[in-house]
């Protein structure tokens, strides 16, 4: 599957796919495999977040200040969705999302 995934576009997502703790399914995954998966997701991803910044401006606020949550993917690039309300983020940033994915497809074709 990883060879076919060229890009992952998130819209105002709190990414905690790898939360570990008592009873977590990820406790059964070898640490090196889990780290490889995290690195893969980080390399392929961009997250358009609710923000008052202009569309596509890099949003460097810590996730904790936005949601009161801890970032599990602190290295995923977060950019402004161009709207500060969660419900509007996907609609407002859709052209940027497709531009990002087009770029990822172009990169994959060169390899």
Coordinates of C-alpha atoms in Angstrom, one line a residue:
X1 CA 0.0 0.0 0.0
X2 CA 2.8 2.4 0.9
X3 CA 4.1 2.4 -2.6
X4 CA 0.8 3.6 -4.0
X5 CA 0.3 6.4 -1.5
X6 CA 1.8 9.6 -2.8
X7 CA 0.3 12.1 -0.5
X8 CA -1.9 12.5 2.6
X9 CA -4.0 15.6 2.9
X10 CA -5.6 16.3 6.3
X11 CA -8.1 19.0 7.0
X12 CA -8.1 20.3 10.5
X13 CA -7.2 16.9 11.9
X14 CA -5.8 16.0 15.3
X15 CA -3.6 13.1 14.3
X16 CA -3.3 10.6 17.1
X17 CA -3.3 7.4 15.1
X18 CA -0.3 6.1 17.1
X19 CA -1.5 6.8 20.6
X20 CA 0.0 4.3 22.8
X21 CA -1.2 3.3 26.3
X22 CA -2.9 0.5 28.1
X23 CA -5.0 -1.6 25.7
X24 CA -3.8 0.2 22.6
X25 CA -3.5 -2.0 19.5
X26 CA -0.2 -0.1 18.7
X27 CA 1.4 -1.7 21.8
X28 CA 1.6 -4.9 19.7
X29 CA 3.5 -3.2 16.8
X30 CA 7.3 -3.5 17.0
X31 CA 8.7 0.0 17.8
X32 CA 10.9 0.1 14.7
X33 CA 7.9 -0.7 12.5
X34 CA 5.8 2.0 14.3
X35 CA 8.6 4.5 13.7
X36 CA 8.8 3.7 10.0
X37 CA 5.1 4.2 9.7
X38 CA 5.2 7.5 11.5
X39 CA 8.1 8.7 9.3
X40 CA 6.1 7.7 6.2
X41 CA 3.0 9.5 7.3
X42 CA 5.0 12.6 8.2
X43 CA 6.8 12.7 4.9
X44 CA 3.6 12.4 2.9
X45 CA 1.3 14.7 4.8
X46 CA 0.1 18.2 5.1
X47 CA -2.6 19.4 7.5
X48 CA -4.8 22.4 6.6
X49 CA -5.8 23.8 10.0
X50 CA -8.5 26.2 11.1
X51 CA -6.6 29.5 11.4
X52 CA -7.1 33.2 10.9
X53 CA -3.8 33.2 8.9
X54 CA -4.1 33.5 5.1
X55 CA -4.6 30.3 3.1
X56 CA -1.5 28.1 3.0
X57 CA 0.5 30.2 5.5
X58 CA 2.5 27.9 7.7
X59 CA 0.8 27.7 11.1
X60 CA 3.5 27.2 13.7
X61 CA 1.3 27.4 16.8
X62 CA 1.8 24.4 19.0
X63 CA -1.2 22.0 18.7
X64 CA -1.8 22.3 22.5
X65 CA -2.6 26.0 22.1
X66 CA -5.1 25.2 19.3
X67 CA -7.0 22.3 20.8
X68 CA -5.6 21.6 24.3
X69 CA -4.2 18.4 22.9
X70 CA -0.7 17.0 22.3
X71 CA 0.5 16.6 18.8
X72 CA 1.4 13.0 17.9
X73 CA 2.8 14.1 14.5
X74 CA 4.6 17.2 15.5
X75 CA 6.6 17.2 12.2
X76 CA 3.5 17.1 9.9
X77 CA 3.4 20.5 8.1
X78 CA 0.4 22.5 9.2
X79 CA -0.8 25.3 7.1
X80 CA -3.8 27.6 7.3
X81 CA -7.0 26.4 5.7
X82 CA -7.9 30.0 5.1
X83 CA -10.8 29.9 7.6
X84 CA -10.9 29.9 11.4
X85 CA -13.9 27.6 11.8
X86 CA -13.4 23.8 11.6
X87 CA -16.6 23.1 9.6
X88 CA -15.4 25.4 6.8
X89 CA -11.8 24.2 6.5
X90 CA -12.3 21.5 3.9
X91 CA -14.4 23.6 1.6
X92 CA -12.2 26.7 1.7
X93 CA -8.8 24.9 1.2
X94 CA -9.9 22.3 -1.4
X95 CA -8.0 23.9 -4.2
X96 CA -4.8 24.0 -2.1
X97 CA -5.3 20.3 -1.2
X98 CA -5.5 19.3 -4.8
X99 CA -2.5 21.4 -5.7
X100 CA -0.6 19.7 -2.9
X101 CA -1.7 16.2 -4.2
X102 CA -0.8 17.2 -7.8
X103 CA 2.6 18.1 -6.6
X104 CA 3.0 14.8 -4.8
X105 CA 1.9 12.9 -7.9
X106 CA 4.5 14.8 -10.0
X107 CA 7.2 14.0 -7.5
X108 CA 6.3 10.3 -7.6
X109 CA 6.4 10.2 -11.5
X110 CA 10.0 11.5 -11.4
X111 CA 11.1 8.7 -9.2

